[in-house]
Amino acid sequence: MTSESNAPAMAALIVKPKVPVSGSAAVLSTMRTALGNDAGVRYVRPMAGDAHVVQLTAPAQRDQIPALIERLRASGAFQYVELDSMMKIK
């Protein structure tokens, strides 16, 4: 089995915990509690406004990403969880 640090990223997310946390370990711990063994998580970087960029890794599959995002939202631990993607001006 591939470790989280070497596993390919399936999706990048922006998450903002309801309770501000200062370290990556707290963000990852909260995510692991919500996701269990269904996805690996890897911390990328902090953002402004107490948000964080994280990656979902194997064993998650790309087709599971929407359901995993909904599980994080439903956990009640996050103010928001969104895919980290480029926005296009229309």
Coordinates of C-alpha atoms in Angstrom, one line a residue:
M1 CA 0.0 0.0 0.0
T2 CA 1.3 3.5 -0.8
S3 CA 1.8 5.9 2.0
E4 CA -0.2 9.2 1.9
S5 CA 3.0 11.2 1.4
N6 CA 3.8 9.3 -1.9
A7 CA 0.2 8.6 -3.0
P8 CA -1.0 10.5 -6.1
A9 CA -3.4 13.4 -5.4
M10 CA -7.0 12.7 -6.4
A11 CA -8.2 16.2 -5.7
A12 CA -7.1 19.4 -4.0
L13 CA -9.6 21.0 -1.5
I14 CA -9.9 24.2 0.3
V15 CA -11.2 23.6 3.8
K16 CA -12.0 26.0 6.6
P17 CA -12.5 24.4 10.1
K18 CA -15.3 25.9 12.2
V19 CA -12.9 26.2 15.0
P20 CA -9.7 27.9 13.8
V21 CA -6.6 25.7 14.0
S22 CA -3.0 26.8 13.7
G23 CA -1.2 23.6 12.6
S24 CA -1.5 21.1 9.8
A25 CA -1.8 18.2 12.2
A26 CA -5.1 19.5 13.6
V27 CA -6.6 20.0 10.1
L28 CA -5.6 16.5 9.0
S29 CA -6.7 14.8 12.2
T30 CA -10.2 16.4 11.8
M31 CA -10.4 15.2 8.1
R32 CA -9.2 11.7 9.0
T33 CA -11.9 11.4 11.6
A34 CA -14.6 12.4 9.1
L35 CA -13.2 10.2 6.2
G36 CA -12.0 7.2 8.1
N37 CA -9.9 4.9 5.9
D38 CA -11.7 5.8 2.6
A39 CA -9.2 8.5 1.7
G40 CA -5.7 9.6 2.5
V41 CA -5.1 13.3 3.2
R42 CA -2.0 15.4 2.7
Y43 CA -1.5 19.0 3.8
V44 CA -0.4 21.5 1.2
R45 CA -0.5 25.0 2.7
P46 CA -2.3 27.5 4.8
M47 CA -4.4 30.2 3.2
A48 CA -5.7 33.6 4.5
G49 CA -8.8 33.6 6.7
D50 CA -8.0 30.3 8.5
A51 CA -8.5 28.2 5.4
H52 CA -6.2 25.4 4.3
V53 CA -5.3 23.7 1.0
V54 CA -5.3 19.9 1.4
Q55 CA -5.2 16.9 -1.0
L56 CA -7.2 13.8 -1.0
T57 CA -5.0 10.8 -1.9
A58 CA -5.4 7.0 -2.4
P59 CA -7.2 4.9 -1.5
A60 CA -9.8 7.5 -2.7
Q61 CA -10.8 7.3 -6.3
R62 CA -11.7 10.3 -8.5
D63 CA -15.3 9.2 -8.8
Q64 CA -15.6 9.2 -4.9
I65 CA -14.5 12.8 -4.5
P66 CA -18.1 14.4 -4.5
A67 CA -19.2 11.9 -1.8
L68 CA -16.1 12.5 0.3
I69 CA -16.6 16.3 0.1
E70 CA -20.2 15.8 1.3
R71 CA -18.9 13.6 4.2
L72 CA -16.5 16.4 5.3
R73 CA -19.3 19.0 5.1
A74 CA -21.7 16.7 7.0
S75 CA -19.2 16.2 9.7
G76 CA -20.0 19.6 11.1
A77 CA -16.3 20.3 11.7
F78 CA -15.9 22.6 8.7
Q79 CA -17.3 26.0 7.8
Y80 CA -16.7 25.1 4.2
V81 CA -15.2 22.5 1.9
E82 CA -14.7 23.2 -1.7
L83 CA -12.6 21.9 -4.6
D84 CA -9.5 24.0 -5.2
S85 CA -9.9 24.9 -8.9
M86 CA -9.2 27.8 -11.2
M87 CA -12.2 30.1 -11.5
K88 CA -13.0 31.5 -14.9
I89 CA -14.5 34.9 -15.6
K90 CA -17.6 34.6 -17.8

